[in-house]
Amino acid sequence: MAKILMARYGELVLKGLNRSKFENVLVKNIHGILKDEGKYNIYKAQAITYIEPLEGDEQADRILEKLGYVFGIVSITVAYKCEKNLDSVKETILNNFSDSLRKADTFKVEAKRADKKFPMKSPEICMETGGFILEHFPHLKVDVHNPELQVTVEIRDEHAYVHTDRIKAAGGMPTGTNGKAMLLLSGGIDSPAAGYMIAKRGVKLEAVHFFSYPYTSDRAKDKVLKLASIIARYSGAVKVHIVPFTDIQLEIRDKCPEEHLTLVMRRFMMQISEIVAKKNDCNALITGESIGQVASQTIEALNVTNDAVNTVVLRPLIGMDKEEIVEVSRKMDAFDTSILPYEDCCTVFTPRHPTTKPKVEDIIRSQSLLEVDRLIKEAVDGVESVLIESEF
């Protein structure tokens, strides 16, 4: 009676004839996250991916933890595989679920007979198994509506599987099934949350970070790379492109109207990000902007930054308030890192009275006071790229 992990899908099952392609990407992603976990078997059957640890319960626990981060898996069941007969099922229940049954007051048995050739139907399996449990644990009562413990018996093609609770996983779509996009990653709360949300829709991520040394420190850069490693738990490895941004910010400060500083800076960021994205086969940009959160995120200001590029810009946080964004940040375990007190380039040279209802032509006129092409080329030429793996 071997322990096995059953990874279940959500919307993946609705993909019809293309489902196998999505499943194959999911299996590839599972192999990727388990690359350091020794020997295991993995196979697919009937809308479930089975992961069978071969090195004991400690390995199974580590694998279970990692599977919870894989987009495309909605829930995980720790099950016990046994022979496809009720005697084996009963033995499995006694050997593995006795402690849970002793602690519970009510229970329910649910049967799923995927193998229709099995001689007993689901209600018969439930009655026979439930009677066996009551015989050995007479304190229990049956509650079919709200049981403390549900024992599930699944009769599938080759084996039977017995399990209790399902563990909620990351959900979404397998990373890599919906293209690749470039995340503008700062050291704050918003942009990592935005990257997480887009990766959850199956998009492979790369990231661009604007670094203004010495106005921002190496600790600020390390913080961003740490945030990238947190995102990578869910999305797989993230290549971070670090852009030297000091010269551009100094030029903007010295030559542009103060109230336009942030928006001119945002246009440079978008233009540079678009170039880096195209060089790395990314078809969209991702930002952590939310309407009205700061002066550069009014509708008029967003129109100014959109005007700077031709690439589609994804803004998954656009209608969320700060509390909702913080909830996403906490869910992905990035919040404590995001609030570390190291400034990023967005907080350097902040104008005292930024414009909130800018006109595109006015900001373009301010940006034209600079040698835009030269500054962008120098920044792109100075990009440092670092591949960030996930940390567990």
Short mmCIF file of C-alpha atoms in Angstrom, two decimals:
data_model
loop_
_atom_site.label_atom_id
_atom_site.label_comp_id
_atom_site.label_asym_id
_atom_site.label_seq_id
_atom_site.Cartn_x
_atom_site.Cartn_y
_atom_site.Cartn_z
CA MET A 1 0.00 0.00 0.00
CA ALA A 2 2.07 2.87 -1.33
CA LYS A 3 1.47 6.55 -0.69
CA ILE A 4 0.72 8.49 -3.85
CA LEU A 5 -0.12 12.13 -4.60
CA MET A 6 -3.06 12.84 -6.88
CA ALA A 7 -2.88 16.26 -8.55
CA ARG A 8 -6.26 17.39 -9.84
CA TYR A 9 -7.02 20.00 -12.51
CA GLY A 10 -9.56 22.79 -12.69
CA GLU A 11 -10.36 24.55 -15.97
CA LEU A 12 -7.74 22.40 -17.68
CA VAL A 13 -10.37 19.68 -18.10
CA LEU A 14 -12.39 22.03 -20.34
CA LYS A 15 -9.70 22.23 -23.03
CA GLY A 16 -11.23 19.46 -25.13
CA LEU A 17 -8.99 17.99 -27.79
CA ASN A 18 -6.15 20.31 -26.73
CA ARG A 19 -6.16 19.12 -23.12
CA SER A 20 -3.26 16.71 -23.59
CA LYS A 21 -1.02 19.61 -24.67
CA PHE A 22 -1.81 21.49 -21.46
CA GLU A 23 -1.32 18.31 -19.41
CA ASN A 24 2.07 17.70 -21.00
CA VAL A 25 3.21 21.22 -20.05
CA LEU A 26 1.94 20.65 -16.51
CA VAL A 27 3.90 17.41 -16.22
CA LYS A 28 7.01 19.17 -17.54
CA ASN A 29 6.55 21.90 -14.90
CA ILE A 30 6.12 19.27 -12.17
CA HIS A 31 9.37 17.61 -13.24
CA GLY A 32 11.02 21.03 -13.12
CA ILE A 33 9.98 21.83 -9.57
CA LEU A 34 10.89 18.29 -8.41
CA LYS A 35 14.29 18.18 -10.10
CA ASP A 36 16.09 17.85 -6.73
CA GLU A 37 13.66 15.40 -5.15
CA GLY A 38 15.18 12.05 -6.04
CA LYS A 39 13.26 9.18 -7.61
CA TYR A 40 9.53 9.23 -8.23
CA ASN A 41 7.05 8.04 -10.83
CA ILE A 42 4.64 10.33 -12.62
CA TYR A 43 1.78 9.44 -14.94
CA LYS A 44 -1.58 10.76 -16.13
CA ALA A 45 -4.98 9.06 -16.11
CA GLN A 46 -8.57 10.27 -16.22
CA ALA A 47 -7.93 13.99 -15.62
CA ILE A 48 -5.48 13.37 -12.76
CA THR A 49 -1.70 13.47 -12.65
CA TYR A 50 -0.28 10.90 -10.23
CA ILE A 51 3.05 11.48 -8.52
CA GLU A 52 4.36 8.42 -6.70
CA PRO A 53 7.31 9.05 -4.34
CA LEU A 54 9.78 6.17 -4.25
CA GLU A 55 11.94 7.23 -1.29
CA GLY A 56 9.60 7.26 1.70
CA ASP A 57 7.27 9.58 3.58
CA GLU A 58 9.76 12.43 4.07
CA GLN A 59 10.21 12.68 0.33
CA ALA A 60 6.43 12.53 -0.11
CA ASP A 61 6.02 15.47 2.29
CA ARG A 62 8.58 17.56 0.41
CA ILE A 63 6.96 16.78 -2.93
CA LEU A 64 3.53 17.63 -1.53
CA GLU A 65 4.75 21.06 -0.41
CA LYS A 66 6.27 21.86 -3.80
CA LEU A 67 3.25 20.69 -5.79
CA GLY A 68 1.19 23.31 -3.97
CA TYR A 69 3.07 26.00 -5.93
CA VAL A 70 2.48 24.55 -9.40
CA PHE A 71 0.00 26.55 -11.47
CA GLY A 72 -2.52 24.26 -13.14
CA ILE A 73 -3.03 22.06 -10.05
CA VAL A 74 -6.22 22.94 -8.18
CA SER A 75 -5.97 20.40 -5.37
CA ILE A 76 -3.75 17.58 -4.18
CA THR A 77 -4.85 14.40 -2.47
CA VAL A 78 -2.53 12.25 -0.38
CA ALA A 79 -3.86 8.81 -1.23
CA TYR A 80 -2.88 5.22 -0.67
CA LYS A 81 -2.76 2.93 -3.66
CA CYS A 82 -3.90 -0.62 -3.12
CA GLU A 83 -5.24 -3.63 -4.99
CA LYS A 84 -8.60 -3.21 -6.65
CA ASN A 85 -10.73 -5.18 -4.20
CA LEU A 86 -12.58 -4.29 -1.00
CA ASP A 87 -10.45 -6.42 1.26
CA SER A 88 -7.42 -4.40 0.25
CA VAL A 89 -9.39 -1.16 0.61
CA LYS A 90 -10.43 -2.08 4.15
CA GLU A 91 -6.89 -3.00 5.11
CA THR A 92 -5.68 0.32 3.74
CA ILE A 93 -8.21 2.23 5.85
CA LEU A 94 -7.18 0.43 9.04
CA ASN A 95 -3.48 0.86 8.40
CA ASN A 96 -3.53 4.52 7.43
CA PHE A 97 -6.64 6.28 8.72
CA SER A 98 -7.31 4.73 12.13
CA ASP A 99 -6.01 7.75 14.06
CA SER A 100 -8.18 10.15 12.06
CA LEU A 101 -11.24 7.94 12.49
CA ARG A 102 -10.71 7.70 16.25
CA LYS A 103 -10.57 11.50 16.56
CA ALA A 104 -13.69 12.13 14.48
CA ASP A 105 -17.29 11.98 15.67
CA THR A 106 -18.94 11.79 12.25
CA PHE A 107 -17.89 10.43 8.89
CA LYS A 108 -19.01 9.68 5.38
CA VAL A 109 -17.80 7.30 2.69
CA GLU A 110 -17.78 8.42 -0.92
CA ALA A 111 -17.02 6.05 -3.77
CA LYS A 112 -15.97 6.87 -7.32
CA ARG A 113 -16.10 3.94 -9.72
CA ALA A 114 -14.15 5.12 -12.76
CA ASP A 115 -13.71 1.48 -13.81
CA LYS A 116 -17.26 0.55 -14.76
CA LYS A 117 -16.28 -3.13 -15.02
CA PHE A 118 -15.77 -3.32 -11.28
CA PRO A 119 -18.48 -5.71 -9.97
CA MET A 120 -19.81 -3.42 -7.23
CA LYS A 121 -21.50 -0.09 -7.92
CA SER A 122 -20.64 3.07 -5.99
CA PRO A 123 -23.53 2.85 -3.46
CA GLU A 124 -22.58 -0.76 -2.68
CA ILE A 125 -18.94 0.22 -2.15
CA CYS A 126 -20.08 2.98 0.22
CA MET A 127 -22.35 0.66 2.21
CA GLU A 128 -19.77 -2.11 2.50
CA THR A 129 -16.93 0.24 3.43
CA GLY A 130 -19.06 2.32 5.79
CA GLY A 131 -20.26 -0.80 7.60
CA PHE A 132 -16.68 -1.95 8.02
CA ILE A 133 -15.67 1.41 9.52
CA LEU A 134 -18.60 1.40 11.96
CA GLU A 135 -17.73 -2.14 13.01
CA HIS A 136 -14.19 -1.09 13.97
CA PHE A 137 -15.00 2.43 15.22
CA PRO A 138 -18.43 2.10 16.89
CA HIS A 139 -18.32 5.63 18.38
CA LEU A 140 -18.71 7.13 14.91
CA LYS A 141 -21.94 8.35 13.39
CA VAL A 142 -22.70 8.75 9.71
CA ASP A 143 -23.31 12.30 8.49
CA VAL A 144 -23.75 12.48 4.72
CA HIS A 145 -24.15 16.29 4.66
CA ASN A 146 -21.42 17.72 6.90
CA PRO A 147 -19.08 14.97 8.12
CA GLU A 148 -15.95 15.70 10.11
CA LEU A 149 -14.11 13.13 8.01
CA GLN A 150 -14.81 11.91 4.52
CA VAL A 151 -13.22 8.68 3.38
CA THR A 152 -13.09 8.43 -0.39
CA VAL A 153 -12.58 5.21 -2.31
CA GLU A 154 -11.70 5.56 -5.98
CA ILE A 155 -11.81 2.50 -8.21
CA ARG A 156 -9.72 3.25 -11.27
CA ASP A 157 -8.31 1.24 -14.18
CA GLU A 158 -5.40 -0.52 -12.48
CA HIS A 159 -5.75 0.15 -8.76
CA ALA A 160 -7.93 1.43 -5.98
CA TYR A 161 -7.08 4.64 -4.13
CA VAL A 162 -8.17 5.60 -0.63
CA HIS A 163 -7.90 9.12 0.76
CA THR A 164 -9.51 11.69 3.00
CA ASP A 165 -9.02 15.46 2.59
CA ARG A 166 -8.04 17.40 -0.52
CA ILE A 167 -5.38 20.07 -0.09
CA LYS A 168 -5.93 23.31 -1.98
CA ALA A 169 -3.19 24.15 -4.49
CA ALA A 170 -2.29 27.17 -6.64
CA GLY A 171 -4.91 26.68 -9.36
CA GLY A 172 -4.76 28.57 -12.64
CA MET A 173 -3.19 27.36 -15.88
CA PRO A 174 0.18 25.64 -16.38
CA THR A 175 2.97 28.18 -16.81
CA GLY A 176 4.08 28.33 -20.43
CA THR A 177 0.71 27.58 -22.04
CA ASN A 178 -0.16 31.23 -22.77
CA GLY A 179 2.99 32.85 -24.07
CA LYS A 180 5.63 35.00 -22.36
CA ALA A 181 5.53 38.52 -20.94
CA MET A 182 7.95 41.02 -19.38
CA LEU A 183 7.17 42.16 -15.83
CA LEU A 184 8.29 45.64 -14.72
CA LEU A 185 9.49 44.53 -11.30
CA SER A 186 10.12 47.05 -8.55
CA GLY A 187 10.81 46.36 -4.89
CA GLY A 188 7.27 47.18 -3.78
CA ILE A 189 4.10 45.24 -3.08
CA ASP A 190 2.28 45.74 -6.37
CA SER A 191 4.49 44.49 -9.20
CA PRO A 192 5.29 41.05 -7.69
CA ALA A 193 1.56 40.55 -7.11
CA ALA A 194 0.87 41.52 -10.73
CA GLY A 195 3.47 39.03 -11.97
CA TYR A 196 1.96 36.28 -9.83
CA MET A 197 -1.52 36.93 -11.20
CA ILE A 198 -0.44 36.87 -14.84
CA ALA A 199 1.75 33.79 -14.32
CA LYS A 200 -1.31 32.09 -12.85
CA ARG A 201 -2.96 32.43 -16.27
CA GLY A 202 -0.22 30.31 -17.83
CA VAL A 203 2.12 33.12 -18.91
CA LYS A 204 5.87 32.57 -18.65
CA LEU A 205 7.60 35.53 -17.00
CA GLU A 206 10.75 37.50 -17.46
CA ALA A 207 11.34 40.70 -15.51
CA VAL A 208 13.00 44.07 -15.98
CA HIS A 209 14.21 46.09 -13.00
CA PHE A 210 15.42 49.70 -13.11
CA PHE A 211 18.42 50.27 -10.83
CA SER A 212 19.62 53.75 -9.88
CA TYR A 213 22.95 53.27 -8.13
CA PRO A 214 24.09 54.95 -5.88
CA TYR A 215 20.66 56.43 -5.13
CA THR A 216 19.39 52.89 -4.67
CA SER A 217 21.60 50.40 -2.87
CA ASP A 218 22.73 46.88 -3.62
CA ARG A 219 20.39 45.79 -0.82
CA ALA A 220 17.51 47.20 -2.85
CA LYS A 221 18.62 45.15 -5.86
CA ASP A 222 19.01 42.04 -3.69
CA LYS A 223 15.47 42.60 -2.42
CA VAL A 224 14.14 42.61 -5.98
CA LEU A 225 16.01 39.42 -6.83
CA LYS A 226 14.53 37.84 -3.70
CA LEU A 227 11.06 38.84 -4.89
CA ALA A 228 11.85 37.26 -8.25
CA SER A 229 12.79 34.03 -6.49
CA ILE A 230 9.43 34.06 -4.67
CA ILE A 231 7.58 34.50 -7.97
CA ALA A 232 9.73 31.70 -9.42
CA ARG A 233 8.29 29.24 -6.89
CA TYR A 234 5.08 29.46 -8.90
CA SER A 235 6.25 30.35 -12.40
CA GLY A 236 9.56 28.54 -12.69
CA ALA A 237 12.90 30.31 -13.17
CA VAL A 238 12.65 34.05 -13.96
CA LYS A 239 15.29 35.90 -15.95
CA VAL A 240 15.68 39.40 -14.46
CA HIS A 241 17.11 42.15 -16.69
CA ILE A 242 18.65 44.91 -14.53
CA VAL A 243 18.68 48.27 -16.31
CA PRO A 244 21.10 51.05 -15.23
CA PHE A 245 18.76 54.00 -14.83
CA THR A 246 20.70 56.65 -12.92
CA ASP A 247 21.81 58.75 -15.90
CA ILE A 248 18.27 58.90 -17.28
CA GLN A 249 16.81 60.00 -13.95
CA LEU A 250 19.46 62.67 -13.49
CA GLU A 251 18.81 64.03 -16.99
CA ILE A 252 15.07 64.08 -16.35
CA ARG A 253 15.58 65.89 -13.05
CA ASP A 254 17.85 68.52 -14.59
CA LYS A 255 15.98 69.24 -17.84
CA CYS A 256 12.27 68.47 -17.42
CA PRO A 257 9.54 70.36 -15.53
CA GLU A 258 9.33 68.99 -12.01
CA GLU A 259 5.63 68.12 -12.23
CA HIS A 260 6.40 65.92 -15.25
CA LEU A 261 9.32 63.96 -13.74
CA THR A 262 7.45 60.78 -12.87
CA LEU A 263 5.59 60.50 -16.17
CA VAL A 264 8.67 61.13 -18.29
CA MET A 265 10.44 58.49 -16.21
CA ARG A 266 7.54 56.07 -16.75
CA ARG A 267 7.70 56.60 -20.51
CA PHE A 268 11.42 55.78 -20.53
CA MET A 269 10.71 52.66 -18.45
CA MET A 270 8.02 51.49 -20.84
CA GLN A 271 10.15 52.15 -23.93
CA ILE A 272 13.19 50.36 -22.53
CA SER A 273 11.04 47.46 -21.29
CA GLU A 274 9.50 47.09 -24.74
CA ILE A 275 12.94 46.79 -26.34
CA VAL A 276 14.12 44.25 -23.75
CA ALA A 277 10.85 42.34 -24.16
CA LYS A 278 11.22 42.08 -27.93
CA LYS A 279 14.82 40.90 -27.57
CA ASN A 280 13.61 38.10 -25.31
CA ASP A 281 10.51 37.04 -27.30
CA CYS A 282 8.01 38.51 -24.83
CA ASN A 283 4.72 39.62 -26.36
CA ALA A 284 3.37 41.80 -23.54
CA LEU A 285 4.43 44.03 -20.67
CA ILE A 286 3.07 43.64 -17.13
CA THR A 287 2.82 46.43 -14.59
CA GLY A 288 1.47 46.67 -11.05
CA GLU A 289 -0.56 49.82 -11.68
CA SER A 290 -3.97 50.40 -10.06
CA ILE A 291 -6.26 53.26 -11.04
CA GLY A 292 -5.87 56.26 -8.76
CA GLN A 293 -3.37 54.70 -6.36
CA VAL A 294 -0.76 57.40 -7.04
CA ALA A 295 -0.57 60.45 -9.31
CA SER A 296 1.03 58.49 -12.17
CA GLN A 297 -1.87 56.03 -12.18
CA THR A 298 -4.81 58.25 -13.05
CA ILE A 299 -6.53 57.39 -16.31
CA GLU A 300 -4.92 60.41 -17.97
CA ALA A 301 -1.47 59.38 -16.70
CA LEU A 302 -1.94 55.78 -17.83
CA ASN A 303 -2.80 57.10 -21.27
CA VAL A 304 0.54 58.92 -21.30
CA THR A 305 2.51 55.76 -20.48
CA ASN A 306 0.48 53.62 -22.90
CA ASP A 307 1.32 56.08 -25.67
CA ALA A 308 5.04 55.34 -25.21
CA VAL A 309 4.82 51.75 -26.54
CA ASN A 310 3.08 49.61 -29.13
CA THR A 311 3.19 46.41 -27.05
CA VAL A 312 0.10 45.32 -25.14
CA VAL A 313 0.29 46.24 -21.44
CA LEU A 314 -1.29 43.88 -18.90
CA ARG A 315 -2.42 45.45 -15.61
CA PRO A 316 -4.04 42.72 -13.50
CA LEU A 317 -4.32 44.97 -10.42
CA ILE A 318 -6.03 47.83 -12.24
CA GLY A 319 -9.34 47.64 -10.35
CA MET A 320 -8.04 46.49 -6.98
CA ASP A 321 -7.59 48.57 -3.85
CA LYS A 322 -4.46 48.37 -1.70
CA GLU A 323 -5.99 45.94 0.77
CA GLU A 324 -6.83 43.51 -2.01
CA ILE A 325 -3.33 43.81 -3.47
CA VAL A 326 -1.77 43.18 -0.05
CA GLU A 327 -3.92 40.06 0.23
CA VAL A 328 -2.41 38.72 -3.00
CA SER A 329 1.07 39.65 -1.77
CA ARG A 330 0.53 37.77 1.48
CA LYS A 331 -0.95 34.78 -0.34
CA MET A 332 2.19 34.41 -2.45
CA ASP A 333 4.39 35.02 0.63
CA ALA A 334 6.00 38.15 -0.81
CA PHE A 335 4.65 40.80 1.57
CA ASP A 336 7.37 40.63 4.24
CA THR A 337 10.05 41.00 1.58
CA SER A 338 8.21 43.77 -0.27
CA ILE A 339 8.02 45.99 2.81
CA LEU A 340 11.73 45.85 3.59
CA PRO A 341 12.85 49.51 3.79
CA TYR A 342 15.10 49.70 0.73
CA GLU A 343 14.14 52.36 -1.81
CA ASP A 344 13.75 51.60 -5.51
CA CYS A 345 14.17 54.02 -8.40
CA CYS A 346 10.47 54.92 -8.40
CA THR A 347 10.86 56.67 -5.04
CA VAL A 348 13.96 58.64 -6.05
CA PHE A 349 13.51 62.22 -7.34
CA THR A 350 9.76 62.14 -6.66
CA PRO A 351 8.19 65.52 -7.50
CA ARG A 352 6.49 67.46 -4.74
CA HIS A 353 3.42 68.28 -6.87
CA PRO A 354 3.09 65.79 -9.76
CA THR A 355 0.51 66.46 -12.42
CA THR A 356 -2.56 64.21 -12.17
CA LYS A 357 -4.32 65.12 -15.43
CA PRO A 358 -1.48 65.28 -17.93
CA LYS A 359 -1.86 65.68 -21.67
CA VAL A 360 0.14 63.31 -23.85
CA GLU A 361 1.52 66.11 -26.00
CA ASP A 362 2.80 68.02 -22.97
CA ILE A 363 4.71 65.02 -21.59
CA ILE A 364 6.12 64.18 -25.03
CA ARG A 365 7.31 67.79 -25.27
CA SER A 366 9.07 67.47 -21.92
CA GLN A 367 10.65 64.16 -22.89
CA SER A 368 11.88 65.68 -26.15
CA LEU A 369 14.10 68.04 -24.14
CA LEU A 370 16.35 64.98 -23.65
CA GLU A 371 18.43 62.90 -26.05
CA VAL A 372 15.92 60.09 -25.86
CA ASP A 373 17.45 57.66 -28.36
CA ARG A 374 20.94 57.97 -26.87
CA LEU A 375 19.76 57.51 -23.29
CA ILE A 376 17.64 54.48 -24.19
CA LYS A 377 20.47 52.88 -26.17
CA GLU A 378 22.98 53.37 -23.35
CA ALA A 379 20.55 51.88 -20.83
CA VAL A 380 19.75 48.86 -23.02
CA ASP A 381 23.45 48.30 -23.76
CA GLY A 382 24.14 48.25 -20.02
CA VAL A 383 21.53 45.66 -19.11
CA GLU A 384 22.71 42.89 -16.78
CA SER A 385 20.63 39.67 -16.98
CA VAL A 386 20.39 37.20 -14.10
CA LEU A 387 18.50 33.91 -14.10
CA ILE A 388 16.71 33.50 -10.76
CA GLU A 389 15.66 30.04 -9.64
CA SER A 390 12.94 29.38 -7.09
CA GLU A 391 13.78 29.14 -3.38
CA PHE A 392 12.16 26.65 -1.04
#
